[in-house]
PDB file of N, CA, C and O in Angstrom:
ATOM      1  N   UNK A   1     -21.908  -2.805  -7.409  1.00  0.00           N
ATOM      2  CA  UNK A   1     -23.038  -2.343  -8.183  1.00  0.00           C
ATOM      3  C   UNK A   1     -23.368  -0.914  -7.790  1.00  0.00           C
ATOM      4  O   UNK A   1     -23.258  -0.602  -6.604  1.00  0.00           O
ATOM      5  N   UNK A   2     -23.842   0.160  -8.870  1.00  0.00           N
ATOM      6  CA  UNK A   2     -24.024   1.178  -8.413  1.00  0.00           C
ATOM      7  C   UNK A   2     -25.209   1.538  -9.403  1.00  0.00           C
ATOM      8  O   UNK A   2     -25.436   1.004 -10.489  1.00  0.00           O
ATOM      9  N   UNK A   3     -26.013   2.706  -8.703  1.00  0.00           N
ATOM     10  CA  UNK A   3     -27.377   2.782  -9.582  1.00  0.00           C
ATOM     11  C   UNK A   3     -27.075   4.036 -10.504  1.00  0.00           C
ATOM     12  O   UNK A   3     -25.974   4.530 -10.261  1.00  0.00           O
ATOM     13  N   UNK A   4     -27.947   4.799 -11.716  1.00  0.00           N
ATOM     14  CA  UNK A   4     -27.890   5.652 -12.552  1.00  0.00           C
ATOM     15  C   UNK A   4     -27.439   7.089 -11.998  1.00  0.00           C
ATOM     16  O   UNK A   4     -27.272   7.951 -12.861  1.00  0.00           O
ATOM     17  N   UNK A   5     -27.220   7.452 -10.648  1.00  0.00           N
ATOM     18  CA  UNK A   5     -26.568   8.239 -10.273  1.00  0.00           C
ATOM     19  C   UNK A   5     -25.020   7.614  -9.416  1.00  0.00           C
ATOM     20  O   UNK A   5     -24.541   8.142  -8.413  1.00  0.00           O
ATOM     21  N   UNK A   6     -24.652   6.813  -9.879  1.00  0.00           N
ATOM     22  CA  UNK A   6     -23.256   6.507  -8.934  1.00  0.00           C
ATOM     23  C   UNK A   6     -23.146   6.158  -7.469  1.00  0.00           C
ATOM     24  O   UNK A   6     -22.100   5.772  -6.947  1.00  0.00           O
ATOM     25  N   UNK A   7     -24.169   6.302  -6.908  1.00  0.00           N
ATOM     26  CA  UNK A   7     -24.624   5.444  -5.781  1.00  0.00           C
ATOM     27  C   UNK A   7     -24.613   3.915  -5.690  1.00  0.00           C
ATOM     28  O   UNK A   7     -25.198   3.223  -6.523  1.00  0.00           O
ATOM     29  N   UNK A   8     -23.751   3.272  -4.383  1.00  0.00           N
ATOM     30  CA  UNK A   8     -24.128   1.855  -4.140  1.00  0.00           C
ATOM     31  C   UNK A   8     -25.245   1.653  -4.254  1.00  0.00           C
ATOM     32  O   UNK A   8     -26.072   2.516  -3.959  1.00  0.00           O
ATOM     33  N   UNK A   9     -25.591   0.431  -4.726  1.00  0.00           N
ATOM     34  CA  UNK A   9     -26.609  -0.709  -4.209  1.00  0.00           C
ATOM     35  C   UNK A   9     -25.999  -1.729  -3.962  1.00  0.00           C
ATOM     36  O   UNK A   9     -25.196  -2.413  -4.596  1.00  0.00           O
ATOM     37  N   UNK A  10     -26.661  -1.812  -2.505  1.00  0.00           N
ATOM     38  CA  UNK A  10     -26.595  -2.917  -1.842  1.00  0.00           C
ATOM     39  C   UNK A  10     -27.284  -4.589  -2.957  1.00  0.00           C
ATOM     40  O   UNK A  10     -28.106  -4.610  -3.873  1.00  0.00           O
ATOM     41  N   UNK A  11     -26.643  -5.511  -2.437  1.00  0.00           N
ATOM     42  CA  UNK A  11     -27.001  -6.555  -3.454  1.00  0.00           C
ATOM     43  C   UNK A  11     -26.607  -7.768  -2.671  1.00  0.00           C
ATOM     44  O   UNK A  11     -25.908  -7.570  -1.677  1.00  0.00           O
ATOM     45  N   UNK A  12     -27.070  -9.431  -3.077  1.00  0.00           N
ATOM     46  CA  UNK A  12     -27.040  -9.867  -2.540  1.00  0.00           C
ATOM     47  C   UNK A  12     -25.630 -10.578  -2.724  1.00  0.00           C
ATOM     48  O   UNK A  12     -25.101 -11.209  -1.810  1.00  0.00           O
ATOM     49  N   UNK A  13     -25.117 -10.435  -3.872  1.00  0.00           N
ATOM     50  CA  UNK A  13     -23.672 -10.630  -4.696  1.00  0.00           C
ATOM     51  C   UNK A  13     -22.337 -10.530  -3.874  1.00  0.00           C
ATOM     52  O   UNK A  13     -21.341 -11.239  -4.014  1.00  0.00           O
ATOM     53  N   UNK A  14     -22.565  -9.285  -2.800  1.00  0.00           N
ATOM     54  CA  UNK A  14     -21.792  -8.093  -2.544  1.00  0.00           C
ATOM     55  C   UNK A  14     -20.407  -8.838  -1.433  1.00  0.00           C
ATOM     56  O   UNK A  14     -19.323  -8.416  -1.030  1.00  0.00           O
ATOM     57  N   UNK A  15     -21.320 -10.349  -1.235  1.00  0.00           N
ATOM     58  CA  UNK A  15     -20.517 -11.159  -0.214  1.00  0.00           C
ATOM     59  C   UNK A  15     -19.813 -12.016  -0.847  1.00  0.00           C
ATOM     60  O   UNK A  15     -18.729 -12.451  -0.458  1.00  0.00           O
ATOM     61  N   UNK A  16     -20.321 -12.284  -1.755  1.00  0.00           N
ATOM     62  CA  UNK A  16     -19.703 -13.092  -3.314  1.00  0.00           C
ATOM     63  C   UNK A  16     -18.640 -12.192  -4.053  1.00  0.00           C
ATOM     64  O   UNK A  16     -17.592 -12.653  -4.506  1.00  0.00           O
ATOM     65  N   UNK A  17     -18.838 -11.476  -4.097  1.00  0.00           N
ATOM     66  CA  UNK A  17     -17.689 -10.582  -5.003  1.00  0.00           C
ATOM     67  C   UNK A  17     -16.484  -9.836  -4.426  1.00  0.00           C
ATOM     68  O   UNK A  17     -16.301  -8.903  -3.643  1.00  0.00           O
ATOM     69  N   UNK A  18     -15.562 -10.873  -5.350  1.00  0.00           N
ATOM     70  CA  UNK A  18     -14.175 -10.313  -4.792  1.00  0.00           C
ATOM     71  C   UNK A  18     -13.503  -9.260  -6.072  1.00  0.00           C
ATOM     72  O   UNK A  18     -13.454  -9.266  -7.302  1.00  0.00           O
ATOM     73  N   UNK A  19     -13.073  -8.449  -5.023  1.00  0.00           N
ATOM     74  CA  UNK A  19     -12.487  -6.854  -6.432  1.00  0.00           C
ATOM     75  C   UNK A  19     -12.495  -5.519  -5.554  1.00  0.00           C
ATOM     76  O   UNK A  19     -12.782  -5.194  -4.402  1.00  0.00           O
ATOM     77  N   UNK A  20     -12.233  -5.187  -6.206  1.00  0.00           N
ATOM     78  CA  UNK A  20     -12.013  -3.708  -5.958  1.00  0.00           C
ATOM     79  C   UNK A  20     -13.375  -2.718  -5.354  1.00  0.00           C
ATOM     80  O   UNK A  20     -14.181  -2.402  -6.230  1.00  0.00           O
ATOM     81  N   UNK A  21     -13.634  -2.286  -4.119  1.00  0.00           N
ATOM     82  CA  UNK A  21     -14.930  -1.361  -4.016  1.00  0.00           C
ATOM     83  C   UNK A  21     -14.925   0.120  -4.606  1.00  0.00           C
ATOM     84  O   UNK A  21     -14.001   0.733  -5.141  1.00  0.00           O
ATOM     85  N   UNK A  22     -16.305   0.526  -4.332  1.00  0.00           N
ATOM     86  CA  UNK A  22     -15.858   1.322  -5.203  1.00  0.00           C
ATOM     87  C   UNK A  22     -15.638   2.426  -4.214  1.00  0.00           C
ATOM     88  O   UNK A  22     -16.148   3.333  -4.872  1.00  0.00           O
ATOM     89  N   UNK A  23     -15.240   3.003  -3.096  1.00  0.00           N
ATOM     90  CA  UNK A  23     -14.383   3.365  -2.649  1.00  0.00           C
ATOM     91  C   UNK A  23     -13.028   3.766  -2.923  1.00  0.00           C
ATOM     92  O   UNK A  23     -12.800   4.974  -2.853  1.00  0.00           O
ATOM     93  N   UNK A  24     -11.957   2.884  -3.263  1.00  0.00           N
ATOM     94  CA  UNK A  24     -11.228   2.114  -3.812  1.00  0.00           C
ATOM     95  C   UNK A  24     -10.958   2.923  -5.284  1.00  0.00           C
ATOM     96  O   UNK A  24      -9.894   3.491  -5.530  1.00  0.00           O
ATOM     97  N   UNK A  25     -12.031   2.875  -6.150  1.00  0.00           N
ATOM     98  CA  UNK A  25     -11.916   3.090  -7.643  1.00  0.00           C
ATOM     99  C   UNK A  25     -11.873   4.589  -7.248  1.00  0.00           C
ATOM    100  O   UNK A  25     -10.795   5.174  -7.355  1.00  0.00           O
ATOM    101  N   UNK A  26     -12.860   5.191  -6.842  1.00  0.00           N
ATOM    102  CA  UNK A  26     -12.828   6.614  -6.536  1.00  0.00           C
ATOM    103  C   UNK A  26     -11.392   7.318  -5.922  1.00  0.00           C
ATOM    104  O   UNK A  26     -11.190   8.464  -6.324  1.00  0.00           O
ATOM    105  N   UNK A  27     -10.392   6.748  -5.001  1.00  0.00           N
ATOM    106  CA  UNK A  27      -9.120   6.761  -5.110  1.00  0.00           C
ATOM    107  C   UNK A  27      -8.370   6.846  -6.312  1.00  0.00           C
ATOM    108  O   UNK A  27      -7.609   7.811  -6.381  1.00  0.00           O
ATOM    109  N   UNK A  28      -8.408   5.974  -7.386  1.00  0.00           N
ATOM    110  CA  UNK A  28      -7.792   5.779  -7.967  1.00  0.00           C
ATOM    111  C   UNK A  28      -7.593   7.441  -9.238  1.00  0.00           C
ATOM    112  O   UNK A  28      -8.453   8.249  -9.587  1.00  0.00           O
ATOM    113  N   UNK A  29      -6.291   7.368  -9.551  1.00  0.00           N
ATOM    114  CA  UNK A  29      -6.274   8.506 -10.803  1.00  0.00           C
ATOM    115  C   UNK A  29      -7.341   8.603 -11.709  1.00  0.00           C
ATOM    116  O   UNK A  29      -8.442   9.149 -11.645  1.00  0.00           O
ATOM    117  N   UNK A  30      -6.503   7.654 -12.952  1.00  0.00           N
ATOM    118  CA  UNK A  30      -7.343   7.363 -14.107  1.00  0.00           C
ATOM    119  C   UNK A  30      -7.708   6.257 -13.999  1.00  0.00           C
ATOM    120  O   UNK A  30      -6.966   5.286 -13.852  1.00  0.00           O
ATOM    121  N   UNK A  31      -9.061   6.239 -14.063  1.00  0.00           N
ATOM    122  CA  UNK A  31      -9.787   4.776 -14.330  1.00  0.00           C
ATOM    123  C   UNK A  31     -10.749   4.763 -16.069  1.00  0.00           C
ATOM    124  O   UNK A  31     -11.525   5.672 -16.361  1.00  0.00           O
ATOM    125  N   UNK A  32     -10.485   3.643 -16.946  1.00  0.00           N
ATOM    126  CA  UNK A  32     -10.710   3.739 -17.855  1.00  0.00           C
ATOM    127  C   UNK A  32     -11.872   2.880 -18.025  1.00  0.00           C
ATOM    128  O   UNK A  32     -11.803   1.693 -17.707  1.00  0.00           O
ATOM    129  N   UNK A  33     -12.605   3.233 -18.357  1.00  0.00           N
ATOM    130  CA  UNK A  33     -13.908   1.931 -18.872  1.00  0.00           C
ATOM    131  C   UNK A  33     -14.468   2.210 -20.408  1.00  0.00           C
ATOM    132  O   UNK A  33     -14.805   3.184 -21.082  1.00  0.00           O
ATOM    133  N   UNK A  34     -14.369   0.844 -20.550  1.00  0.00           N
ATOM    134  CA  UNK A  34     -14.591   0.593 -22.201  1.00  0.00           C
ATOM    135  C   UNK A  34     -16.078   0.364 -22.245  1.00  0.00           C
ATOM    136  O   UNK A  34     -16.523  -0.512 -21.502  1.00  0.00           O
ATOM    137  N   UNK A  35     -16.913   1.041 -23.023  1.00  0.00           N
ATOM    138  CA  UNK A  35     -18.560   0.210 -22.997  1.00  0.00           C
ATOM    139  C   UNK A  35     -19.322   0.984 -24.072  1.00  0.00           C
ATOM    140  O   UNK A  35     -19.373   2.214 -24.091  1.00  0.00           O
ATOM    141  N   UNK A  36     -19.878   0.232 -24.914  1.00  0.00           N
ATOM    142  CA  UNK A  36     -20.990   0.593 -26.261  1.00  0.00           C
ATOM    143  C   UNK A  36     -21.883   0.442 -26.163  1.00  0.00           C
ATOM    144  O   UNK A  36     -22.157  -0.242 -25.177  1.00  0.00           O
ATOM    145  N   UNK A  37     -22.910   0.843 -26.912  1.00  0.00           N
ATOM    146  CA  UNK A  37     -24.024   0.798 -27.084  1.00  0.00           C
ATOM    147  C   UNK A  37     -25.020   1.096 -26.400  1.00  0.00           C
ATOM    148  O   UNK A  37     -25.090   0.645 -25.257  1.00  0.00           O
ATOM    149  N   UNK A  38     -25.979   1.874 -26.875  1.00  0.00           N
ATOM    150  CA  UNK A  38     -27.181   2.323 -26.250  1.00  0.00           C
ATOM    151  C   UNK A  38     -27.887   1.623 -24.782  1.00  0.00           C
ATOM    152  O   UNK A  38     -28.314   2.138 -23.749  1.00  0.00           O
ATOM    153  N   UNK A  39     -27.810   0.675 -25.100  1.00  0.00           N
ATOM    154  CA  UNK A  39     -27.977  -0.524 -23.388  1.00  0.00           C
ATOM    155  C   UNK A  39     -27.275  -0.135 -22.697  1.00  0.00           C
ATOM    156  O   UNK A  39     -27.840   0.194 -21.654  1.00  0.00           O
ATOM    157  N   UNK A  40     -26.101   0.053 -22.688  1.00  0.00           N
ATOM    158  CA  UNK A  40     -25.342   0.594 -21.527  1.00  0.00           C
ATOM    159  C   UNK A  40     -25.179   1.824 -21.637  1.00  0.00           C
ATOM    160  O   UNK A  40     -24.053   2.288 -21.462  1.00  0.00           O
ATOM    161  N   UNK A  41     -26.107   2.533 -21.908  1.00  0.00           N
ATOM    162  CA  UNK A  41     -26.387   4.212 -21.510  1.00  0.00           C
ATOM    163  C   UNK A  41     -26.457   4.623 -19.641  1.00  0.00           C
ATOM    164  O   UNK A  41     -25.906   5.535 -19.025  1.00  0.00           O
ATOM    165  N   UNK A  42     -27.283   3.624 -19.210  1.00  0.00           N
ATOM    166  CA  UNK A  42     -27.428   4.230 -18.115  1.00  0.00           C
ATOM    167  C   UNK A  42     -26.389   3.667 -17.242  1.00  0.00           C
ATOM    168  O   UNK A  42     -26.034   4.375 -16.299  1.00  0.00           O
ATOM    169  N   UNK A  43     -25.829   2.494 -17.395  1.00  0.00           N
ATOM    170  CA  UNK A  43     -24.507   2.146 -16.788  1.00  0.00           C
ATOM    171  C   UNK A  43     -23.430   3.177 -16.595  1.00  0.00           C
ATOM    172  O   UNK A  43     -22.819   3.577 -15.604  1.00  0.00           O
ATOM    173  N   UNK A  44     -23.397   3.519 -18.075  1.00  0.00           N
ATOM    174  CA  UNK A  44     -22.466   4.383 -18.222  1.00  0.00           C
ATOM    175  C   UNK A  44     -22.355   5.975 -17.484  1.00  0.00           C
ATOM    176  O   UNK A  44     -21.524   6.632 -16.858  1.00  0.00           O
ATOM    177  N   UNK A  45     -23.734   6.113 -17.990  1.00  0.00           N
ATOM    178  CA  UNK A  45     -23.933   7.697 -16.902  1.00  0.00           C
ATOM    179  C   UNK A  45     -23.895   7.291 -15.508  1.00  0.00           C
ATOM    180  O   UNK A  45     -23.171   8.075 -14.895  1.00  0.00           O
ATOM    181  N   UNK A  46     -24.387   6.370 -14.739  1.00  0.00           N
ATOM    182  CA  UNK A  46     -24.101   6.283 -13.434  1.00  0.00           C
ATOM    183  C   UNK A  46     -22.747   5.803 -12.926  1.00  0.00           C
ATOM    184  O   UNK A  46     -22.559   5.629 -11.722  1.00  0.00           O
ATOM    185  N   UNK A  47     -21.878   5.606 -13.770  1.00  0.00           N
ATOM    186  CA  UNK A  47     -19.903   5.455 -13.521  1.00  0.00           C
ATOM    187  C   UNK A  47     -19.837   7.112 -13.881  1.00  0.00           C
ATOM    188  O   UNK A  47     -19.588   7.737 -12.850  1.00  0.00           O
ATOM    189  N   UNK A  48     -19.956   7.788 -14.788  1.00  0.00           N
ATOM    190  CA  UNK A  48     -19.813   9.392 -14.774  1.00  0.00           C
ATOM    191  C   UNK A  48     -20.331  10.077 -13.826  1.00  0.00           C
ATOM    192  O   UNK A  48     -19.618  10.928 -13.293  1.00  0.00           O
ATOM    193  N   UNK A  49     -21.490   9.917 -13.438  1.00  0.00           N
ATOM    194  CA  UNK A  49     -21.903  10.349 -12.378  1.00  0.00           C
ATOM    195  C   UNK A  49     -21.338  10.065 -10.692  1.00  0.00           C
ATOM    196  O   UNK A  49     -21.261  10.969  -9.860  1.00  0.00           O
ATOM    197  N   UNK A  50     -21.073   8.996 -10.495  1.00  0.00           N
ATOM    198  CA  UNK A  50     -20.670   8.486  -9.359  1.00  0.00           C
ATOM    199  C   UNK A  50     -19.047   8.928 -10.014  1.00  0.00           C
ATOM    200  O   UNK A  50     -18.207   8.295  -9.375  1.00  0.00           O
ATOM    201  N   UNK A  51     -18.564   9.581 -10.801  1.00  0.00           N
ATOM    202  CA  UNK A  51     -17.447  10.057 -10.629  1.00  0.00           C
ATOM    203  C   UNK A  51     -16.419   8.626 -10.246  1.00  0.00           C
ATOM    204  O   UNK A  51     -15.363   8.633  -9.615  1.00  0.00           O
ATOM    205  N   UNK A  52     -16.962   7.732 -10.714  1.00  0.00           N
ATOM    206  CA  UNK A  52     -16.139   6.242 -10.868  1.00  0.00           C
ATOM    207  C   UNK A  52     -15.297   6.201 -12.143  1.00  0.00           C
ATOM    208  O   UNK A  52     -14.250   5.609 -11.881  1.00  0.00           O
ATOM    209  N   UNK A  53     -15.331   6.538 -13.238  1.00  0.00           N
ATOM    210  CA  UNK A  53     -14.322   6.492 -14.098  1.00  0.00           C
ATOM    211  C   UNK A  53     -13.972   8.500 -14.603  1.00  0.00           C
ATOM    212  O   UNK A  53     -14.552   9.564 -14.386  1.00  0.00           O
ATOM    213  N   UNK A  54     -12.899   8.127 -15.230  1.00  0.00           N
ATOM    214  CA  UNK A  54     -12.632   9.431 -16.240  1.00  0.00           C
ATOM    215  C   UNK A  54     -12.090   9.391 -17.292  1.00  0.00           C
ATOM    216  O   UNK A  54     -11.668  10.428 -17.803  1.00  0.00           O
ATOM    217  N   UNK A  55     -11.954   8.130 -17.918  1.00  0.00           N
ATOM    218  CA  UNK A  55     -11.908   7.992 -19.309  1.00  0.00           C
ATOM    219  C   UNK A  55     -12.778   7.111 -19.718  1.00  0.00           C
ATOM    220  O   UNK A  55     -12.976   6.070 -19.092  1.00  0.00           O
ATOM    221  N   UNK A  56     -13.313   7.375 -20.658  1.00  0.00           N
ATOM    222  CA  UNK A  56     -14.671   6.432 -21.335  1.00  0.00           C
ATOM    223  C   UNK A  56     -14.296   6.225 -22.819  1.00  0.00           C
ATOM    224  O   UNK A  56     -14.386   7.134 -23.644  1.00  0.00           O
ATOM    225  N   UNK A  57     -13.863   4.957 -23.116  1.00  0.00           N
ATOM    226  CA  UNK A  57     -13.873   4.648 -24.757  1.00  0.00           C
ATOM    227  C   UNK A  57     -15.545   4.233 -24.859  1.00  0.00           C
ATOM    228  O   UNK A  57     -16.179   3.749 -23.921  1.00  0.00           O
ATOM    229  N   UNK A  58     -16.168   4.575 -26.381  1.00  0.00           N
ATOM    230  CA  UNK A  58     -17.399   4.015 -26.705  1.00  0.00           C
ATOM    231  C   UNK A  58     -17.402   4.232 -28.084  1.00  0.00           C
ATOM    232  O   UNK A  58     -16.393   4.228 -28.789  1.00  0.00           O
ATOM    233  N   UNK A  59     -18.741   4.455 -28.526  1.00  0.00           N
ATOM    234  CA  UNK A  59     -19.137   4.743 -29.877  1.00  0.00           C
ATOM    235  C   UNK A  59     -19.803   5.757 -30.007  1.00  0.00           C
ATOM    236  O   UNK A  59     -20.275   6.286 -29.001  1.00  0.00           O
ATOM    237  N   UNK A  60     -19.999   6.243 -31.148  1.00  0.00           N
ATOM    238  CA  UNK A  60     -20.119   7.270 -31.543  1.00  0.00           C
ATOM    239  C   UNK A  60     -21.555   7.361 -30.810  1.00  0.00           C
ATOM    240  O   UNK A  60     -21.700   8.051 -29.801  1.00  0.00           O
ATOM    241  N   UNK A  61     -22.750   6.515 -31.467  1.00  0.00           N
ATOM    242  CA  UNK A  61     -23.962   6.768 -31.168  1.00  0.00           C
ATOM    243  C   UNK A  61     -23.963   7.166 -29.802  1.00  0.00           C
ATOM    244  O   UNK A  61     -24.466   8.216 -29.399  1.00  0.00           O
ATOM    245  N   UNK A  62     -23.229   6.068 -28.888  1.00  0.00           N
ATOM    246  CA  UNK A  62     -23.331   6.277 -27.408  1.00  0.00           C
ATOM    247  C   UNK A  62     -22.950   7.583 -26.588  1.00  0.00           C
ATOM    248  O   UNK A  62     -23.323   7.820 -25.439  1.00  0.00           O
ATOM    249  N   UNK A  63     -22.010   8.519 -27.507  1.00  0.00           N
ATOM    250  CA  UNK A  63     -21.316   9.420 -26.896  1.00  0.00           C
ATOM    251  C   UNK A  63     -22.172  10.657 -27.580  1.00  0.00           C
ATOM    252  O   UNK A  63     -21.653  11.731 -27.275  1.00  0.00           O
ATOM    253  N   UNK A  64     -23.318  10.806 -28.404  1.00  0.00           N
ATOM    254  CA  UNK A  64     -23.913  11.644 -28.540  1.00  0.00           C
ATOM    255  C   UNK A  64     -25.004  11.473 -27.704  1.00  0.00           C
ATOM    256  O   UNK A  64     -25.523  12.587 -27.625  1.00  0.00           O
ATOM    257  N   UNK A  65     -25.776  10.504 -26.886  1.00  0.00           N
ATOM    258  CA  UNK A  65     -26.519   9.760 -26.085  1.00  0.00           C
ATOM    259  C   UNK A  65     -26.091  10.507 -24.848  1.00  0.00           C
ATOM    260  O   UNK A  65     -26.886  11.160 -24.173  1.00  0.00           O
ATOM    261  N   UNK A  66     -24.958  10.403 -24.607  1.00  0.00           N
ATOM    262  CA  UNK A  66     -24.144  10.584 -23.538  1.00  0.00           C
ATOM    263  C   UNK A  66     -24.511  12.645 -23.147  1.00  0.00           C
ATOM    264  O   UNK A  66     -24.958  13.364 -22.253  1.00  0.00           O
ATOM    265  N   UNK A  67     -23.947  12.731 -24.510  1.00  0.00           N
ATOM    266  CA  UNK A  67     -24.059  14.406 -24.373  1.00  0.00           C
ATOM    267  C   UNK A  67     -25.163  15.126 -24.078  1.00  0.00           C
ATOM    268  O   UNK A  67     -25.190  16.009 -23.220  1.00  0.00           O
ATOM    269  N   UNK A  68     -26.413  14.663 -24.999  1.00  0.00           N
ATOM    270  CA  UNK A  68     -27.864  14.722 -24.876  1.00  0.00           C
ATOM    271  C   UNK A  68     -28.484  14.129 -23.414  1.00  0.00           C
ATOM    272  O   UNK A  68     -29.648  13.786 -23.209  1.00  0.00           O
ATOM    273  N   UNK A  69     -27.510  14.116 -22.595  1.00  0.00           N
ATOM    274  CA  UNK A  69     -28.451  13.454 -21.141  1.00  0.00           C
ATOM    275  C   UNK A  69     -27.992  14.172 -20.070  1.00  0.00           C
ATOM    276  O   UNK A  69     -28.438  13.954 -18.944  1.00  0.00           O
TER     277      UNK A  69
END
């Protein structure tokens, strides 16, 4: 889990969840994340921000959302 700037949060999940940290993702080349709609605006800016992905498929609305922030 990471908050609207790409920062961990700690959570109570974090012992429960098996995958990739994001450590890990930040290694990685290209990381692609798929996500629409206005609800996941701030998801989305805090994976751009935390420099967790670098390709983003979405929608249109979302990617003018995106620009405007």
């Amino acid at each position: 889990f990471f908050d609207i700037n790409g920062n961990p949060v700690a959570s109570k999940l974090d012992e429960l969840t098996i995958g990739i940290t994001i450590p890990e993702i930040q290694n990685i080349d290209t990381v692609i994340a798929i996500a629409g709609g206005l609800e996941k605006l701030n998801v989305i800016l805090g994976a751009l921000s935390g420099q967790l992905i670098n390709v983003l498929i979405t929608d249109r609305e979302t990617s003018e959302a995106i620009l405007q922030s």
